[in-house]
């Protein structure tokens, strides 16, 4: 297999999309799968207005087609719905090349937070974008149910993992001078992450924020007593996790939240709202506290045994994530492009006389591969 992964999210961005693609590329090499990437590094680009870290590539379907023979993919996965994803989608439809997609980001909610664009319009566009493919990967059961309710089809499960060697409990404190308890939040500092809900909380001890983004100046101004450490990676990030007493995740729009797994692997209980992502990772595990009152959840998390958090994180491995990802690609590409072409031509509906869409969430008993 020579897999082309098309993504508009790439370095210097630090987020779950980039981490997931990096991990799948590494895992693919171990499985004998050659991965080729198309990213903003391959094209001229412009900074996204108000968010310079995100680059908008100046790419067209024609430019992708001109590179196709050199890329020579046997399989294609489109990770994002931006300019690169759109151009590769168009090229695949022109060539009759099957492709898979993944739903990483709640684009309609993010756009609505910045501009007066009705979410229904954005969801209609996304539904059409993904319907052209042979399968759309989603990270959690609750996200799958939500998208199915919005008319998305061909949904396939792809969970995420965590590096439990890097993210682990540690004896040395990263915050020796700060009053306890320490409430930590890690992520992009942007309006859609809802950091204000965390910084507004009346909590004992100290609040620590790791990450950077366009909303940093505003957040620092509103919470001068909080400690903003900027973006951290590697050992520095792992030590920050392990030095916290509770991890507070205020987002209402994340589709998963790899940071949840990193906190759990570090032995740190999670406090969050009961929404997609936290419900799937934390709900019913005893490894944290979910509550519509985020302050109540943060205080309750302090009573969660740290060993229970670590135990829960060990259930998530990047090896299992890679198995799901590549199995999904093999299955979806076997479906072929024609069914997908009929779907996109009818806005996601199946025409009379068309074969029913395949069950992409079942189990291939003969091959022993899990697709859900």
XYZ file of C-alpha atoms in Angstrom:
372
model
C 0.000 0.000 0.000
C 1.171 3.511 -0.870
C -1.097 5.814 1.117
C -1.533 9.496 0.344
C -2.677 11.503 3.376
C -3.902 14.994 2.522
C -4.033 17.426 5.431
C -4.394 21.175 5.881
C -3.269 20.798 9.514
C 0.479 20.469 9.852
C 3.505 21.929 11.602
C 3.933 24.385 13.237
C 0.409 23.602 14.470
C 0.301 21.477 17.614
C -3.012 19.663 17.787
C -4.680 16.279 17.723
C -4.906 16.141 13.930
C -1.162 16.626 13.482
C -0.304 14.158 16.252
C -2.654 11.531 14.868
C -1.230 11.787 11.340
C 2.330 11.619 12.657
C 1.502 8.485 14.635
C -0.242 6.794 11.711
C 2.727 7.552 9.456
C 5.118 6.005 11.980
C 2.912 2.956 12.492
C 2.458 2.488 8.755
C 6.204 2.235 8.229
C 6.313 -0.623 10.741
C 3.541 -2.380 8.837
C 5.261 -2.028 5.475
C 2.929 0.787 4.379
C 4.490 3.695 2.518
C 2.915 7.029 3.423
C 3.078 10.177 1.317
C 1.866 13.482 2.769
C 0.391 16.544 1.094
C 0.527 19.429 3.565
C 0.755 23.243 3.544
C 4.533 22.777 3.332
C 4.043 21.629 -0.278
C 2.307 24.782 -1.526
C 2.445 28.518 -1.262
C 0.133 29.587 1.535
C -1.309 32.535 3.388
C -1.863 32.885 7.125
C -5.463 32.489 8.211
C -6.807 35.914 9.231
C -6.687 36.199 13.006
C -4.868 32.870 13.367
C -1.469 33.094 11.652
C -0.384 29.651 12.891
C -2.874 28.082 10.456
C -1.779 28.311 6.821
C -4.299 28.330 3.975
C -2.707 26.674 0.966
C -3.009 28.131 -2.528
C -3.810 24.837 -4.209
C -6.224 23.667 -6.889
C -7.450 20.324 -8.165
C -5.354 20.890 -11.288
C -2.164 21.320 -9.296
C -2.853 18.091 -7.435
C -3.580 16.231 -10.675
C -0.281 17.506 -12.097
C 1.524 15.774 -9.211
C -0.537 12.593 -9.237
C 1.821 10.379 -11.240
C 4.675 11.331 -8.945
C 2.571 10.745 -5.830
C 1.352 7.416 -7.274
C -0.985 6.500 -4.388
C -2.805 3.188 -4.242
C -4.979 4.511 -1.394
C -5.991 8.036 -0.338
C -7.076 9.486 2.995
C -8.264 13.101 3.333
C -7.796 14.269 6.907
C -9.206 17.808 6.692
C -11.799 19.787 4.778
C -9.579 22.771 3.925
C -8.048 23.825 0.581
C -5.773 20.769 0.318
C -8.505 18.356 1.319
C -10.906 19.939 -1.156
C -8.364 19.830 -4.011
C -7.460 16.180 -3.391
C -11.139 15.265 -3.128
C -11.726 16.849 -6.545
C -8.749 15.021 -8.025
C -9.980 11.681 -6.683
C -13.446 12.219 -8.124
C -11.947 13.165 -11.491
C -9.790 10.004 -11.527
C -12.346 7.621 -10.022
C -9.987 7.022 -7.083
C -11.670 5.826 -3.861
C -10.756 7.765 -0.740
C -11.550 7.923 2.937
C -12.012 11.011 5.083
C -11.931 11.751 8.784
C -14.003 14.122 10.888
C -11.601 15.768 13.340
C -12.962 19.237 13.876
C -16.333 20.828 14.616
C -15.903 23.336 11.830
C -19.530 24.594 11.960
C -19.239 25.522 15.637
C -15.799 27.084 15.157
C -17.009 29.176 12.236
C -20.177 30.254 14.063
C -18.022 31.469 16.972
C -16.215 33.846 14.602
C -18.791 34.811 11.978
C -22.601 34.919 11.599
C -22.770 31.690 9.583
C -25.618 29.298 10.533
C -24.319 25.898 11.655
C -26.906 24.184 9.438
C -25.254 25.650 6.334
C -21.804 24.439 7.376
C -23.072 20.974 8.238
C -24.779 20.699 4.840
C -21.483 21.529 3.130
C -19.528 19.059 5.297
C -22.078 16.325 4.726
C -21.643 16.721 0.982
C -17.842 16.840 1.290
C -17.635 13.560 3.209
C -20.391 11.808 1.247
C -18.108 11.739 -1.807
C -15.761 9.321 -0.051
C -16.070 5.626 0.658
C -15.965 6.037 4.449
C -15.633 8.746 7.103
C -13.652 8.015 10.266
C -14.892 9.329 13.615
C -13.194 9.007 16.976
C -16.010 8.214 19.419
C -19.436 6.558 19.677
C -21.157 9.799 20.679
C -19.715 11.668 17.686
C -20.800 8.828 15.418
C -24.357 9.028 16.743
C -24.426 12.802 16.398
C -23.189 12.824 12.803
C -25.493 9.973 11.834
C -28.361 12.051 13.192
C -27.224 14.893 10.920
C -27.351 12.649 7.852
C -23.695 11.583 7.560
C -23.210 8.066 6.174
C -20.405 5.507 5.897
C -19.137 6.266 9.413
C -16.213 4.192 10.693
C -14.641 4.173 14.152
C -11.040 5.303 14.634
C -9.972 5.830 18.231
C -6.780 7.541 19.411
C -3.841 6.547 21.580
C -1.284 7.936 23.999
C 2.450 7.483 24.590
C 2.381 5.943 28.059
C 6.188 5.882 28.241
C 6.458 9.656 27.891
C 3.273 10.552 29.749
C 3.571 8.811 33.106
C 3.389 9.611 36.828
C 6.559 11.297 38.100
C 7.861 11.972 41.577
C 9.552 15.301 40.851
C 7.157 18.229 40.860
C 7.165 20.610 37.916
C 5.628 23.355 40.088
C 7.485 23.352 43.426
C 6.656 26.967 44.255
C 2.942 27.059 43.424
C 0.172 26.692 46.009
C -1.699 23.403 45.837
C -3.913 22.049 44.427
C -2.776 22.754 40.879
C -5.457 22.773 38.194
C -3.950 22.371 34.719
C -5.362 22.980 31.244
C -3.489 22.148 28.037
C -4.518 23.123 24.536
C -4.766 25.727 21.828
C -5.627 29.167 23.188
C -8.493 29.982 20.856
C -12.059 31.086 21.449
C -13.566 27.702 20.577
C -11.613 25.996 23.369
C -13.683 27.840 25.992
C -10.706 28.524 28.295
C -12.637 31.386 29.857
C -14.875 28.833 31.566
C -11.813 27.433 33.340
C -10.177 30.759 34.173
C -13.440 32.156 35.592
C -13.717 29.363 38.169
C -13.305 30.145 41.859
C -10.832 27.415 42.788
C -8.297 26.980 45.566
C -4.578 26.690 44.791
C -3.240 27.561 41.340
C -4.358 27.539 37.729
C -1.784 26.632 35.077
C -2.322 26.943 31.328
C -0.085 25.262 28.744
C -0.476 26.236 25.097
C -0.499 29.196 22.776
C -2.837 30.752 20.252
C -4.632 33.895 19.123
C -6.651 34.238 22.340
C -3.667 34.268 24.700
C -3.469 38.016 25.305
C -7.158 38.278 26.147
C -7.051 35.258 28.452
C -3.993 36.525 30.313
C -5.643 39.882 30.809
C -8.786 38.318 32.250
C -6.854 35.976 34.582
C -3.671 37.730 35.788
C -3.297 35.243 38.649
C -3.156 32.215 36.327
C 0.212 30.891 35.172
C 0.610 30.795 31.363
C 3.560 28.648 30.318
C 3.193 28.845 26.531
C 3.489 25.816 24.267
C 5.426 22.865 25.714
C 6.463 19.584 24.101
C 8.216 16.354 25.027
C 9.566 15.990 28.545
C 8.608 19.532 29.546
C 4.989 18.876 28.642
C 4.997 15.475 30.329
C 6.375 16.956 33.551
C 3.711 19.662 33.504
C 0.967 17.042 33.283
C 2.438 14.900 36.039
C 2.849 17.917 38.327
C -0.858 18.755 38.327
C -3.509 17.619 40.796
C -6.391 17.825 38.313
C -6.719 18.419 34.598
C -9.545 20.763 33.591
C -10.906 20.422 30.051
C -13.440 23.205 29.398
C -13.992 22.610 25.681
C -17.529 22.040 24.435
C -16.541 21.394 20.823
C -13.670 18.875 20.688
C -14.411 15.606 18.935
C -12.048 13.598 21.158
C -9.314 15.349 23.124
C -5.954 13.536 23.050
C -4.956 15.764 25.975
C -7.441 13.790 28.093
C -5.429 10.631 27.503
C -2.143 12.418 28.178
C -3.461 13.619 31.530
C -4.779 10.182 32.486
C -1.521 8.493 31.489
C 0.257 10.957 33.796
C -1.972 9.842 36.656
C -3.993 13.060 36.661
C -7.819 12.952 36.990
C -9.901 14.911 34.492
C -12.667 17.440 35.110
C -14.852 18.321 32.135
C -18.320 19.042 30.861
C -20.409 15.962 29.932
C -20.039 16.402 26.158
C -18.635 14.447 23.210
C -15.033 13.524 23.933
C -15.071 13.589 27.747
C -18.229 11.458 27.795
C -16.496 8.808 25.702
C -13.075 8.900 27.383
C -14.015 9.633 31.003
C -17.690 8.749 31.364
C -18.264 5.687 33.550
C -14.546 5.019 34.105
C -14.053 6.563 37.529
C -10.992 8.379 36.140
C -12.443 11.850 36.491
C -15.545 13.919 37.055
C -18.051 15.237 34.511
C -20.536 17.923 35.466
C -22.367 20.827 33.865
C -20.919 22.754 36.841
C -17.230 22.766 35.880
C -16.156 23.982 39.329
C -17.915 21.040 40.957
C -16.220 18.685 38.510
C -12.783 20.210 39.205
C -13.149 19.842 42.974
C -14.541 16.307 42.648
C -11.613 15.283 40.461
C -9.236 15.918 43.360
C -10.682 12.860 45.093
C -10.074 10.451 42.183
C -7.248 7.920 42.796
C -4.337 8.679 40.478
C -3.679 4.984 39.917
C -7.174 4.638 38.471
C -6.357 7.298 35.876
C -3.192 5.563 34.766
C -4.999 2.240 34.542
C -7.629 3.728 32.241
C -5.031 5.343 29.953
C -3.279 2.006 29.411
C -6.351 0.881 27.460
C -5.489 3.353 24.683
C -2.519 2.549 22.483
C -1.353 4.032 19.221
C -0.876 0.473 17.930
C -4.590 -0.235 18.318
C -5.402 3.155 16.794
C -3.246 2.314 13.769
C -4.891 -1.087 13.373
C -8.300 0.570 13.190
C -7.078 3.291 10.819
C -5.466 1.000 8.253
C -8.198 -1.634 8.468
C -10.745 1.101 7.760
C -8.782 2.229 4.712
C -8.552 -1.290 3.294
C -12.262 -1.907 3.777
C -13.444 1.463 2.503
C -11.247 1.390 -0.585
C -12.649 -2.026 -1.433
C -16.058 -0.337 -1.725
C -14.831 1.661 -4.722
C -15.720 5.144 -5.912
C -18.921 4.607 -7.878
C -21.215 4.315 -4.863
C -19.627 7.462 -3.511
C -20.149 9.294 -6.805
C -23.858 8.452 -6.767
C -24.122 9.717 -3.206
C -22.412 13.049 -3.839
C -24.521 13.653 -6.944
C -27.686 13.345 -4.848
C -26.458 15.308 -1.840
C -25.894 12.205 0.305
C -29.091 10.338 -0.694
C -29.087 6.894 -2.263
C -30.845 6.833 -5.636
C -33.476 4.208 -6.302
C -31.786 1.211 -7.845
C -28.471 1.908 -6.137
C -27.009 -0.798 -4.007
C -27.378 -0.167 -0.292
C -24.269 1.316 1.299
C -22.008 -1.283 2.888
C -21.972 -1.764 6.629
C -18.691 -0.083 7.542
C -19.039 -0.611 11.280
C -19.207 -4.391 11.326
C -16.580 -7.083 11.656
C -14.947 -8.988 8.840
C -14.883 -12.422 10.472
C -12.872 -14.018 7.689
C -10.062 -11.518 8.033
C -10.444 -11.078 11.781
C -10.308 -7.294 11.453
C -12.282 -4.893 13.583
C -13.900 -1.930 11.905
C -15.906 -0.483 14.815
